[in-house]
Amino acid sequence: MTANEPVGAPGAGSDPAPESDPGPGRDPEPGPGPAGYDAVVLAGGAARRLGGADKPGLRVGGRALLDRVLAACGGARTTVVVAGPRPTARPVTWAREDPPGGGPLAALAAGLRHTSAEHVVVLSADLPFLAEPTVGRLLSALTAGDADGVLLTDADDRDQPLVAAYRATALRRELAALARDRGERAGRPDLTGLPLRRLTGALRLTRLPDAVASFDCDTWDDIATARARIREHGHVLDEWISAAKDELGIDLDVDTKVLLDLARDAAHGVARPAAPLTTFLVGYAAGRSGGGPEAVAESARKAAALALRWAEEAAGSAPAPATGRPDAAPDATPDTRPDA
């Protein structure tokens, strides 16, 4: 759970906070807070090219698109989702532009009001392949330079301003300027209906090419492409583990190679059903001893050594008993020996 979020059931989020709005596009000064970054996820679009479907709730790899994006910005101190509240895999703060459906700039301004960090990651809710290392790369590039923001470009070299990290002061400055300009020109100082390019055109931006992380799902063909890609050999295991951890409420990174080697050894040295049962027992033992990657690794090491001993005995490499009789309990009958 991030700072500024009320304690509650996982996935429940928090209700939209009361707005003490000093004016459209003008945000209150951020208060002091711990070092880190905040995230604003825009999830309230109309999804017209998907026939009005609930795009943030569409599942890719068994996980809602919104939950996949929330996992990518899991290191944020505060995560604000601009949309109507819904169940999510982790707690978030909810916000809404006024009126709803006012477009990306109005939504961004609404979300930004609930942030206080110096750096803000701004994301759309339809990025199936965005991962936490990419968010880290955006933030590292932002802090290393003097640009107002760092964004990804897609396979066609187009800017993706909703896969980006920005300096919050620059966003607030330009959003306020746009609202003032709208007020002077149209007599309505708000950001409703203004395109994102009005904002990005006023910012000094650095660009990072990434055709995969910037891939977004605007059409049903995009959804089909994403669902097919995560089942490819090089992705399916990581995708399954991430989905399973989300579903089980587990936030634990372990050495999957250790567990896979253990499963292989148990299957080959004992019997195929021993593989899933052994990995279950390793997890249970690790939990009993306090959990954590070290506990998993130690339990896996012990189980792997046991499986190796079984394999050696099956191969006849273990020393024979001194009496030359079968390796059985002293009182065993032929049909109750361990290998009968």
PDB file of N, CA, C and O in Angstrom, residues 269-321:
ATOM      1  N   GLY A 269      13.960 -38.338 -10.926  1.00  0.00           N
ATOM      2  CA  GLY A 269      14.559 -39.212  -9.930  1.00  0.00           C
ATOM      3  C   GLY A 269      13.563 -39.970  -9.084  1.00  0.00           C
ATOM      4  O   GLY A 269      13.914 -40.974  -8.454  1.00  0.00           O
ATOM      5  N   VAL A 270      12.311 -39.520  -9.050  1.00  0.00           N
ATOM      6  CA  VAL A 270      11.310 -40.171  -8.205  1.00  0.00           C
ATOM      7  C   VAL A 270      10.146 -40.636  -9.074  1.00  0.00           C
ATOM      8  O   VAL A 270      10.025 -41.812  -9.405  1.00  0.00           O
ATOM      9  N   ALA A 271       9.264 -39.711  -9.450  1.00  0.00           N
ATOM     10  CA  ALA A 271       8.120 -40.009 -10.310  1.00  0.00           C
ATOM     11  C   ALA A 271       7.541 -38.684 -10.760  1.00  0.00           C
ATOM     12  O   ALA A 271       7.694 -37.658 -10.079  1.00  0.00           O
ATOM     13  N   ARG A 272       6.882 -38.668 -11.895  1.00  0.00           N
ATOM     14  CA  ARG A 272       6.358 -37.406 -12.430  1.00  0.00           C
ATOM     15  C   ARG A 272       5.450 -36.667 -11.440  1.00  0.00           C
ATOM     16  O   ARG A 272       5.567 -35.457 -11.274  1.00  0.00           O
ATOM     17  N   PRO A 273       4.532 -37.361 -10.763  1.00  0.00           N
ATOM     18  CA  PRO A 273       3.686 -36.622  -9.810  1.00  0.00           C
ATOM     19  C   PRO A 273       4.462 -36.009  -8.658  1.00  0.00           C
ATOM     20  O   PRO A 273       3.952 -35.132  -7.955  1.00  0.00           O
ATOM     21  N   ALA A 274       5.698 -36.457  -8.441  1.00  0.00           N
ATOM     22  CA  ALA A 274       6.489 -35.888  -7.354  1.00  0.00           C
ATOM     23  C   ALA A 274       6.865 -34.441  -7.618  1.00  0.00           C
ATOM     24  O   ALA A 274       7.128 -33.690  -6.672  1.00  0.00           O
ATOM     25  N   ALA A 275       6.890 -34.027  -8.888  1.00  0.00           N
ATOM     26  CA  ALA A 275       7.325 -32.668  -9.206  1.00  0.00           C
ATOM     27  C   ALA A 275       6.375 -31.617  -8.622  1.00  0.00           C
ATOM     28  O   ALA A 275       6.799 -30.763  -7.831  1.00  0.00           O
ATOM     29  N   PRO A 276       5.072 -31.627  -8.977  1.00  0.00           N
ATOM     30  CA  PRO A 276       4.195 -30.596  -8.393  1.00  0.00           C
ATOM     31  C   PRO A 276       4.023 -30.742  -6.886  1.00  0.00           C
ATOM     32  O   PRO A 276       3.942 -29.737  -6.168  1.00  0.00           O
ATOM     33  N   LEU A 277       3.980 -31.991  -6.405  1.00  0.00           N
ATOM     34  CA  LEU A 277       3.805 -32.175  -4.969  1.00  0.00           C
ATOM     35  C   LEU A 277       5.011 -31.670  -4.188  1.00  0.00           C
ATOM     36  O   LEU A 277       4.875 -31.064  -3.125  1.00  0.00           O
ATOM     37  N   THR A 278       6.211 -31.889  -4.716  1.00  0.00           N
ATOM     38  CA  THR A 278       7.422 -31.444  -4.030  1.00  0.00           C
ATOM     39  C   THR A 278       7.512 -29.925  -4.000  1.00  0.00           C
ATOM     40  O   THR A 278       7.871 -29.331  -2.981  1.00  0.00           O
ATOM     41  N   THR A 279       7.196 -29.284  -5.127  1.00  0.00           N
ATOM     42  CA  THR A 279       7.254 -27.821  -5.146  1.00  0.00           C
ATOM     43  C   THR A 279       6.229 -27.227  -4.190  1.00  0.00           C
ATOM     44  O   THR A 279       6.472 -26.198  -3.562  1.00  0.00           O
ATOM     45  N   PHE A 280       5.061 -27.885  -4.061  1.00  0.00           N
ATOM     46  CA  PHE A 280       4.081 -27.429  -3.069  1.00  0.00           C
ATOM     47  C   PHE A 280       4.657 -27.532  -1.659  1.00  0.00           C
ATOM     48  O   PHE A 280       4.547 -26.606  -0.848  1.00  0.00           O
ATOM     49  N   LEU A 281       5.272 -28.675  -1.354  1.00  0.00           N
ATOM     50  CA  LEU A 281       5.830 -28.865  -0.023  1.00  0.00           C
ATOM     51  C   LEU A 281       6.952 -27.873   0.264  1.00  0.00           C
ATOM     52  O   LEU A 281       7.094 -27.397   1.399  1.00  0.00           O
ATOM     53  N   VAL A 282       7.745 -27.541  -0.750  1.00  0.00           N
ATOM     54  CA  VAL A 282       8.798 -26.537  -0.574  1.00  0.00           C
ATOM     55  C   VAL A 282       8.183 -25.192  -0.205  1.00  0.00           C
ATOM     56  O   VAL A 282       8.650 -24.501   0.709  1.00  0.00           O
ATOM     57  N   GLY A 283       7.136 -24.816  -0.906  1.00  0.00           N
ATOM     58  CA  GLY A 283       6.478 -23.555  -0.582  1.00  0.00           C
ATOM     59  C   GLY A 283       5.895 -23.547   0.816  1.00  0.00           C
ATOM     60  O   GLY A 283       6.000 -22.554   1.555  1.00  0.00           O
ATOM     61  N   TYR A 284       5.294 -24.657   1.194  1.00  0.00           N
ATOM     62  CA  TYR A 284       4.708 -24.754   2.537  1.00  0.00           C
ATOM     63  C   TYR A 284       5.801 -24.661   3.601  1.00  0.00           C
ATOM     64  O   TYR A 284       5.658 -23.946   4.600  1.00  0.00           O
ATOM     65  N   ALA A 285       6.900 -25.381   3.367  1.00  0.00           N
ATOM     66  CA  ALA A 285       8.001 -25.342   4.330  1.00  0.00           C
ATOM     67  C   ALA A 285       8.602 -23.947   4.427  1.00  0.00           C
ATOM     68  O   ALA A 285       8.930 -23.478   5.519  1.00  0.00           O
ATOM     69  N   ALA A 286       8.740 -23.272   3.288  1.00  0.00           N
ATOM     70  CA  ALA A 286       9.291 -21.915   3.298  1.00  0.00           C
ATOM     71  C   ALA A 286       8.377 -20.979   4.078  1.00  0.00           C
ATOM     72  O   ALA A 286       8.842 -20.123   4.835  1.00  0.00           O
ATOM     73  N   GLY A 287       7.060 -21.140   3.895  1.00  0.00           N
ATOM     74  CA  GLY A 287       6.126 -20.314   4.643  1.00  0.00           C
ATOM     75  C   GLY A 287       6.207 -20.560   6.134  1.00  0.00           C
ATOM     76  O   GLY A 287       6.155 -19.623   6.943  1.00  0.00           O
ATOM     77  N   ARG A 288       6.365 -21.820   6.518  1.00  0.00           N
ATOM     78  CA  ARG A 288       6.465 -22.149   7.939  1.00  0.00           C
ATOM     79  C   ARG A 288       7.715 -21.549   8.573  1.00  0.00           C
ATOM     80  O   ARG A 288       7.731 -21.261   9.774  1.00  0.00           O
ATOM     81  N   SER A 289       8.758 -21.366   7.768  1.00  0.00           N
ATOM     82  CA  SER A 289      10.018 -20.844   8.318  1.00  0.00           C
ATOM     83  C   SER A 289      10.150 -19.332   8.143  1.00  0.00           C
ATOM     84  O   SER A 289      11.234 -18.793   8.299  1.00  0.00           O
ATOM     85  N   GLY A 290       9.073 -18.682   7.805  1.00  0.00           N
ATOM     86  CA  GLY A 290       9.104 -17.219   7.737  1.00  0.00           C
ATOM     87  C   GLY A 290       8.955 -16.639   6.352  1.00  0.00           C
ATOM     88  O   GLY A 290       8.792 -15.439   6.193  1.00  0.00           O
ATOM     89  N   GLY A 291       9.033 -17.480   5.326  1.00  0.00           N
ATOM     90  CA  GLY A 291       8.867 -16.994   3.966  1.00  0.00           C
ATOM     91  C   GLY A 291      10.066 -16.206   3.471  1.00  0.00           C
ATOM     92  O   GLY A 291      11.094 -16.092   4.146  1.00  0.00           O
ATOM     93  N   GLY A 292       9.962 -15.670   2.281  1.00  0.00           N
ATOM     94  CA  GLY A 292      11.045 -14.906   1.693  1.00  0.00           C
ATOM     95  C   GLY A 292      11.858 -15.740   0.725  1.00  0.00           C
ATOM     96  O   GLY A 292      11.851 -16.979   0.796  1.00  0.00           O
ATOM     97  N   PRO A 293      12.560 -15.089  -0.204  1.00  0.00           N
ATOM     98  CA  PRO A 293      13.348 -15.812  -1.201  1.00  0.00           C
ATOM     99  C   PRO A 293      14.379 -16.749  -0.597  1.00  0.00           C
ATOM    100  O   PRO A 293      14.617 -17.842  -1.116  1.00  0.00           O
ATOM    101  N   GLU A 294      15.006 -16.339   0.538  1.00  0.00           N
ATOM    102  CA  GLU A 294      16.031 -17.185   1.140  1.00  0.00           C
ATOM    103  C   GLU A 294      15.430 -18.482   1.679  1.00  0.00           C
ATOM    104  O   GLU A 294      16.015 -19.572   1.533  1.00  0.00           O
ATOM    105  N   ALA A 295      14.246 -18.378   2.277  1.00  0.00           N
ATOM    106  CA  ALA A 295      13.596 -19.574   2.807  1.00  0.00           C
ATOM    107  C   ALA A 295      13.206 -20.525   1.690  1.00  0.00           C
ATOM    108  O   ALA A 295      13.339 -21.751   1.810  1.00  0.00           O
ATOM    109  N   VAL A 296      12.729 -19.968   0.564  1.00  0.00           N
ATOM    110  CA  VAL A 296      12.377 -20.809  -0.580  1.00  0.00           C
ATOM    111  C   VAL A 296      13.622 -21.510  -1.117  1.00  0.00           C
ATOM    112  O   VAL A 296      13.616 -22.714  -1.404  1.00  0.00           O
ATOM    113  N   ALA A 297      14.709 -20.753  -1.252  1.00  0.00           N
ATOM    114  CA  ALA A 297      15.942 -21.327  -1.792  1.00  0.00           C
ATOM    115  C   ALA A 297      16.471 -22.442  -0.898  1.00  0.00           C
ATOM    116  O   ALA A 297      16.925 -23.487  -1.384  1.00  0.00           O
ATOM    117  N   GLU A 298      16.420 -22.252   0.421  1.00  0.00           N
ATOM    118  CA  GLU A 298      16.927 -23.271   1.337  1.00  0.00           C
ATOM    119  C   GLU A 298      16.054 -24.521   1.302  1.00  0.00           C
ATOM    120  O   GLU A 298      16.563 -25.651   1.274  1.00  0.00           O
ATOM    121  N   SER A 299      14.737 -24.340   1.287  1.00  0.00           N
ATOM    122  CA  SER A 299      13.849 -25.504   1.211  1.00  0.00           C
ATOM    123  C   SER A 299      14.037 -26.235  -0.111  1.00  0.00           C
ATOM    124  O   SER A 299      14.042 -27.474  -0.159  1.00  0.00           O
ATOM    125  N   ALA A 300      14.209 -25.492  -1.192  1.00  0.00           N
ATOM    126  CA  ALA A 300      14.429 -26.111  -2.501  1.00  0.00           C
ATOM    127  C   ALA A 300      15.748 -26.872  -2.523  1.00  0.00           C
ATOM    128  O   ALA A 300      15.848 -27.960  -3.114  1.00  0.00           O
ATOM    129  N   ARG A 301      16.778 -26.308  -1.876  1.00  0.00           N
ATOM    130  CA  ARG A 301      18.074 -26.992  -1.838  1.00  0.00           C
ATOM    131  C   ARG A 301      17.957 -28.344  -1.140  1.00  0.00           C
ATOM    132  O   ARG A 301      18.484 -29.355  -1.618  1.00  0.00           O
ATOM    133  N   LYS A 302      17.262 -28.361  -0.009  1.00  0.00           N
ATOM    134  CA  LYS A 302      17.113 -29.610   0.739  1.00  0.00           C
ATOM    135  C   LYS A 302      16.334 -30.639  -0.077  1.00  0.00           C
ATOM    136  O   LYS A 302      16.706 -31.823  -0.139  1.00  0.00           O
ATOM    137  N   ALA A 303      15.253 -30.193  -0.714  1.00  0.00           N
ATOM    138  CA  ALA A 303      14.432 -31.121  -1.495  1.00  0.00           C
ATOM    139  C   ALA A 303      15.192 -31.625  -2.717  1.00  0.00           C
ATOM    140  O   ALA A 303      15.077 -32.803  -3.098  1.00  0.00           O
ATOM    141  N   ALA A 304      15.978 -30.751  -3.347  1.00  0.00           N
ATOM    142  CA  ALA A 304      16.760 -31.169  -4.515  1.00  0.00           C
ATOM    143  C   ALA A 304      17.808 -32.207  -4.120  1.00  0.00           C
ATOM    144  O   ALA A 304      18.057 -33.174  -4.859  1.00  0.00           O
ATOM    145  N   ALA A 305      18.431 -32.026  -2.951  1.00  0.00           N
ATOM    146  CA  ALA A 305      19.414 -33.007  -2.488  1.00  0.00           C
ATOM    147  C   ALA A 305      18.750 -34.359  -2.233  1.00  0.00           C
ATOM    148  O   ALA A 305      19.308 -35.417  -2.554  1.00  0.00           O
ATOM    149  N   LEU A 306      17.545 -34.331  -1.672  1.00  0.00           N
ATOM    150  CA  LEU A 306      16.814 -35.570  -1.449  1.00  0.00           C
ATOM    151  C   LEU A 306      16.479 -36.256  -2.766  1.00  0.00           C
ATOM    152  O   LEU A 306      16.653 -37.473  -2.916  1.00  0.00           O
ATOM    153  N   ALA A 307      16.016 -35.459  -3.759  1.00  0.00           N
ATOM    154  CA  ALA A 307      15.681 -36.030  -5.061  1.00  0.00           C
ATOM    155  C   ALA A 307      16.918 -36.635  -5.720  1.00  0.00           C
ATOM    156  O   ALA A 307      16.835 -37.685  -6.383  1.00  0.00           O
ATOM    157  N   LEU A 308      18.075 -35.993  -5.542  1.00  0.00           N
ATOM    158  CA  LEU A 308      19.312 -36.537  -6.100  1.00  0.00           C
ATOM    159  C   LEU A 308      19.661 -37.875  -5.451  1.00  0.00           C
ATOM    160  O   LEU A 308      20.094 -38.813  -6.132  1.00  0.00           O
ATOM    161  N   ARG A 309      19.468 -37.984  -4.136  1.00  0.00           N
ATOM    162  CA  ARG A 309      19.752 -39.248  -3.467  1.00  0.00           C
ATOM    163  C   ARG A 309      18.839 -40.363  -3.993  1.00  0.00           C
ATOM    164  O   ARG A 309      19.281 -41.493  -4.193  1.00  0.00           O
ATOM    165  N   TRP A 310      17.571 -40.021  -4.211  1.00  0.00           N
ATOM    166  CA  TRP A 310      16.651 -41.008  -4.780  1.00  0.00           C
ATOM    167  C   TRP A 310      17.107 -41.439  -6.173  1.00  0.00           C
ATOM    168  O   TRP A 310      17.068 -42.618  -6.519  1.00  0.00           O
ATOM    169  N   ALA A 311      17.544 -40.476  -6.975  1.00  0.00           N
ATOM    170  CA  ALA A 311      17.988 -40.790  -8.338  1.00  0.00           C
ATOM    171  C   ALA A 311      19.223 -41.686  -8.308  1.00  0.00           C
ATOM    172  O   ALA A 311      19.352 -42.611  -9.121  1.00  0.00           O
ATOM    173  N   GLU A 312      20.140 -41.408  -7.376  1.00  0.00           N
ATOM    174  CA  GLU A 312      21.351 -42.226  -7.277  1.00  0.00           C
ATOM    175  C   GLU A 312      21.004 -43.662  -6.887  1.00  0.00           C
ATOM    176  O   GLU A 312      21.581 -44.617  -7.419  1.00  0.00           O
ATOM    177  N   GLU A 313      20.058 -43.820  -5.965  1.00  0.00           N
ATOM    178  CA  GLU A 313      19.664 -45.160  -5.567  1.00  0.00           C
ATOM    179  C   GLU A 313      19.002 -45.901  -6.725  1.00  0.00           C
ATOM    180  O   GLU A 313      19.251 -47.097  -6.947  1.00  0.00           O
ATOM    181  N   ALA A 314      18.156 -45.178  -7.483  1.00  0.00           N
ATOM    182  CA  ALA A 314      17.476 -45.812  -8.616  1.00  0.00           C
ATOM    183  C   ALA A 314      18.465 -46.236  -9.684  1.00  0.00           C
ATOM    184  O   ALA A 314      18.265 -47.242 -10.383  1.00  0.00           O
ATOM    185  N   ALA A 315      19.562 -45.476  -9.807  1.00  0.00           N
ATOM    186  CA  ALA A 315      20.568 -45.803 -10.812  1.00  0.00           C
ATOM    187  C   ALA A 315      21.566 -46.843 -10.321  1.00  0.00           C
ATOM    188  O   ALA A 315      22.486 -47.223 -11.045  1.00  0.00           O
ATOM    189  N   GLY A 316      21.443 -47.263  -9.067  1.00  0.00           N
ATOM    190  CA  GLY A 316      22.343 -48.269  -8.519  1.00  0.00           C
ATOM    191  C   GLY A 316      23.680 -47.727  -8.115  1.00  0.00           C
ATOM    192  O   GLY A 316      24.635 -48.480  -7.951  1.00  0.00           O
ATOM    193  N   SER A 317      23.782 -46.382  -7.941  1.00  0.00           N
ATOM    194  CA  SER A 317      25.076 -45.799  -7.599  1.00  0.00           C
ATOM    195  C   SER A 317      25.300 -45.715  -6.101  1.00  0.00           C
ATOM    196  O   SER A 317      26.384 -45.396  -5.658  1.00  0.00           O
ATOM    197  N   ALA A 318      24.245 -45.998  -5.312  1.00  0.00           N
ATOM    198  CA  ALA A 318      24.437 -45.965  -3.858  1.00  0.00           C
ATOM    199  C   ALA A 318      25.143 -47.231  -3.409  1.00  0.00           C
ATOM    200  O   ALA A 318      24.962 -48.295  -3.995  1.00  0.00           O
ATOM    201  N   PRO A 319      25.965 -47.151  -2.375  1.00  0.00           N
ATOM    202  CA  PRO A 319      26.662 -48.352  -1.887  1.00  0.00           C
ATOM    203  C   PRO A 319      25.670 -49.433  -1.487  1.00  0.00           C
ATOM    204  O   PRO A 319      24.628 -49.142  -0.885  1.00  0.00           O
ATOM    205  N   ALA A 320      25.964 -50.667  -1.847  1.00  0.00           N
ATOM    206  CA  ALA A 320      25.083 -51.776  -1.479  1.00  0.00           C
ATOM    207  C   ALA A 320      25.218 -52.083  -0.005  1.00  0.00           C
ATOM    208  O   ALA A 320      26.276 -51.866   0.596  1.00  0.00           O
ATOM    209  N   PRO A 321      24.175 -52.595   0.625  1.00  0.00           N
ATOM    210  CA  PRO A 321      24.265 -52.964   2.039  1.00  0.00           C
ATOM    211  C   PRO A 321      25.350 -54.023   2.245  1.00  0.00           C
ATOM    212  O   PRO A 321      25.622 -54.850   1.377  1.00  0.00           O
TER     213      PRO A 321
END
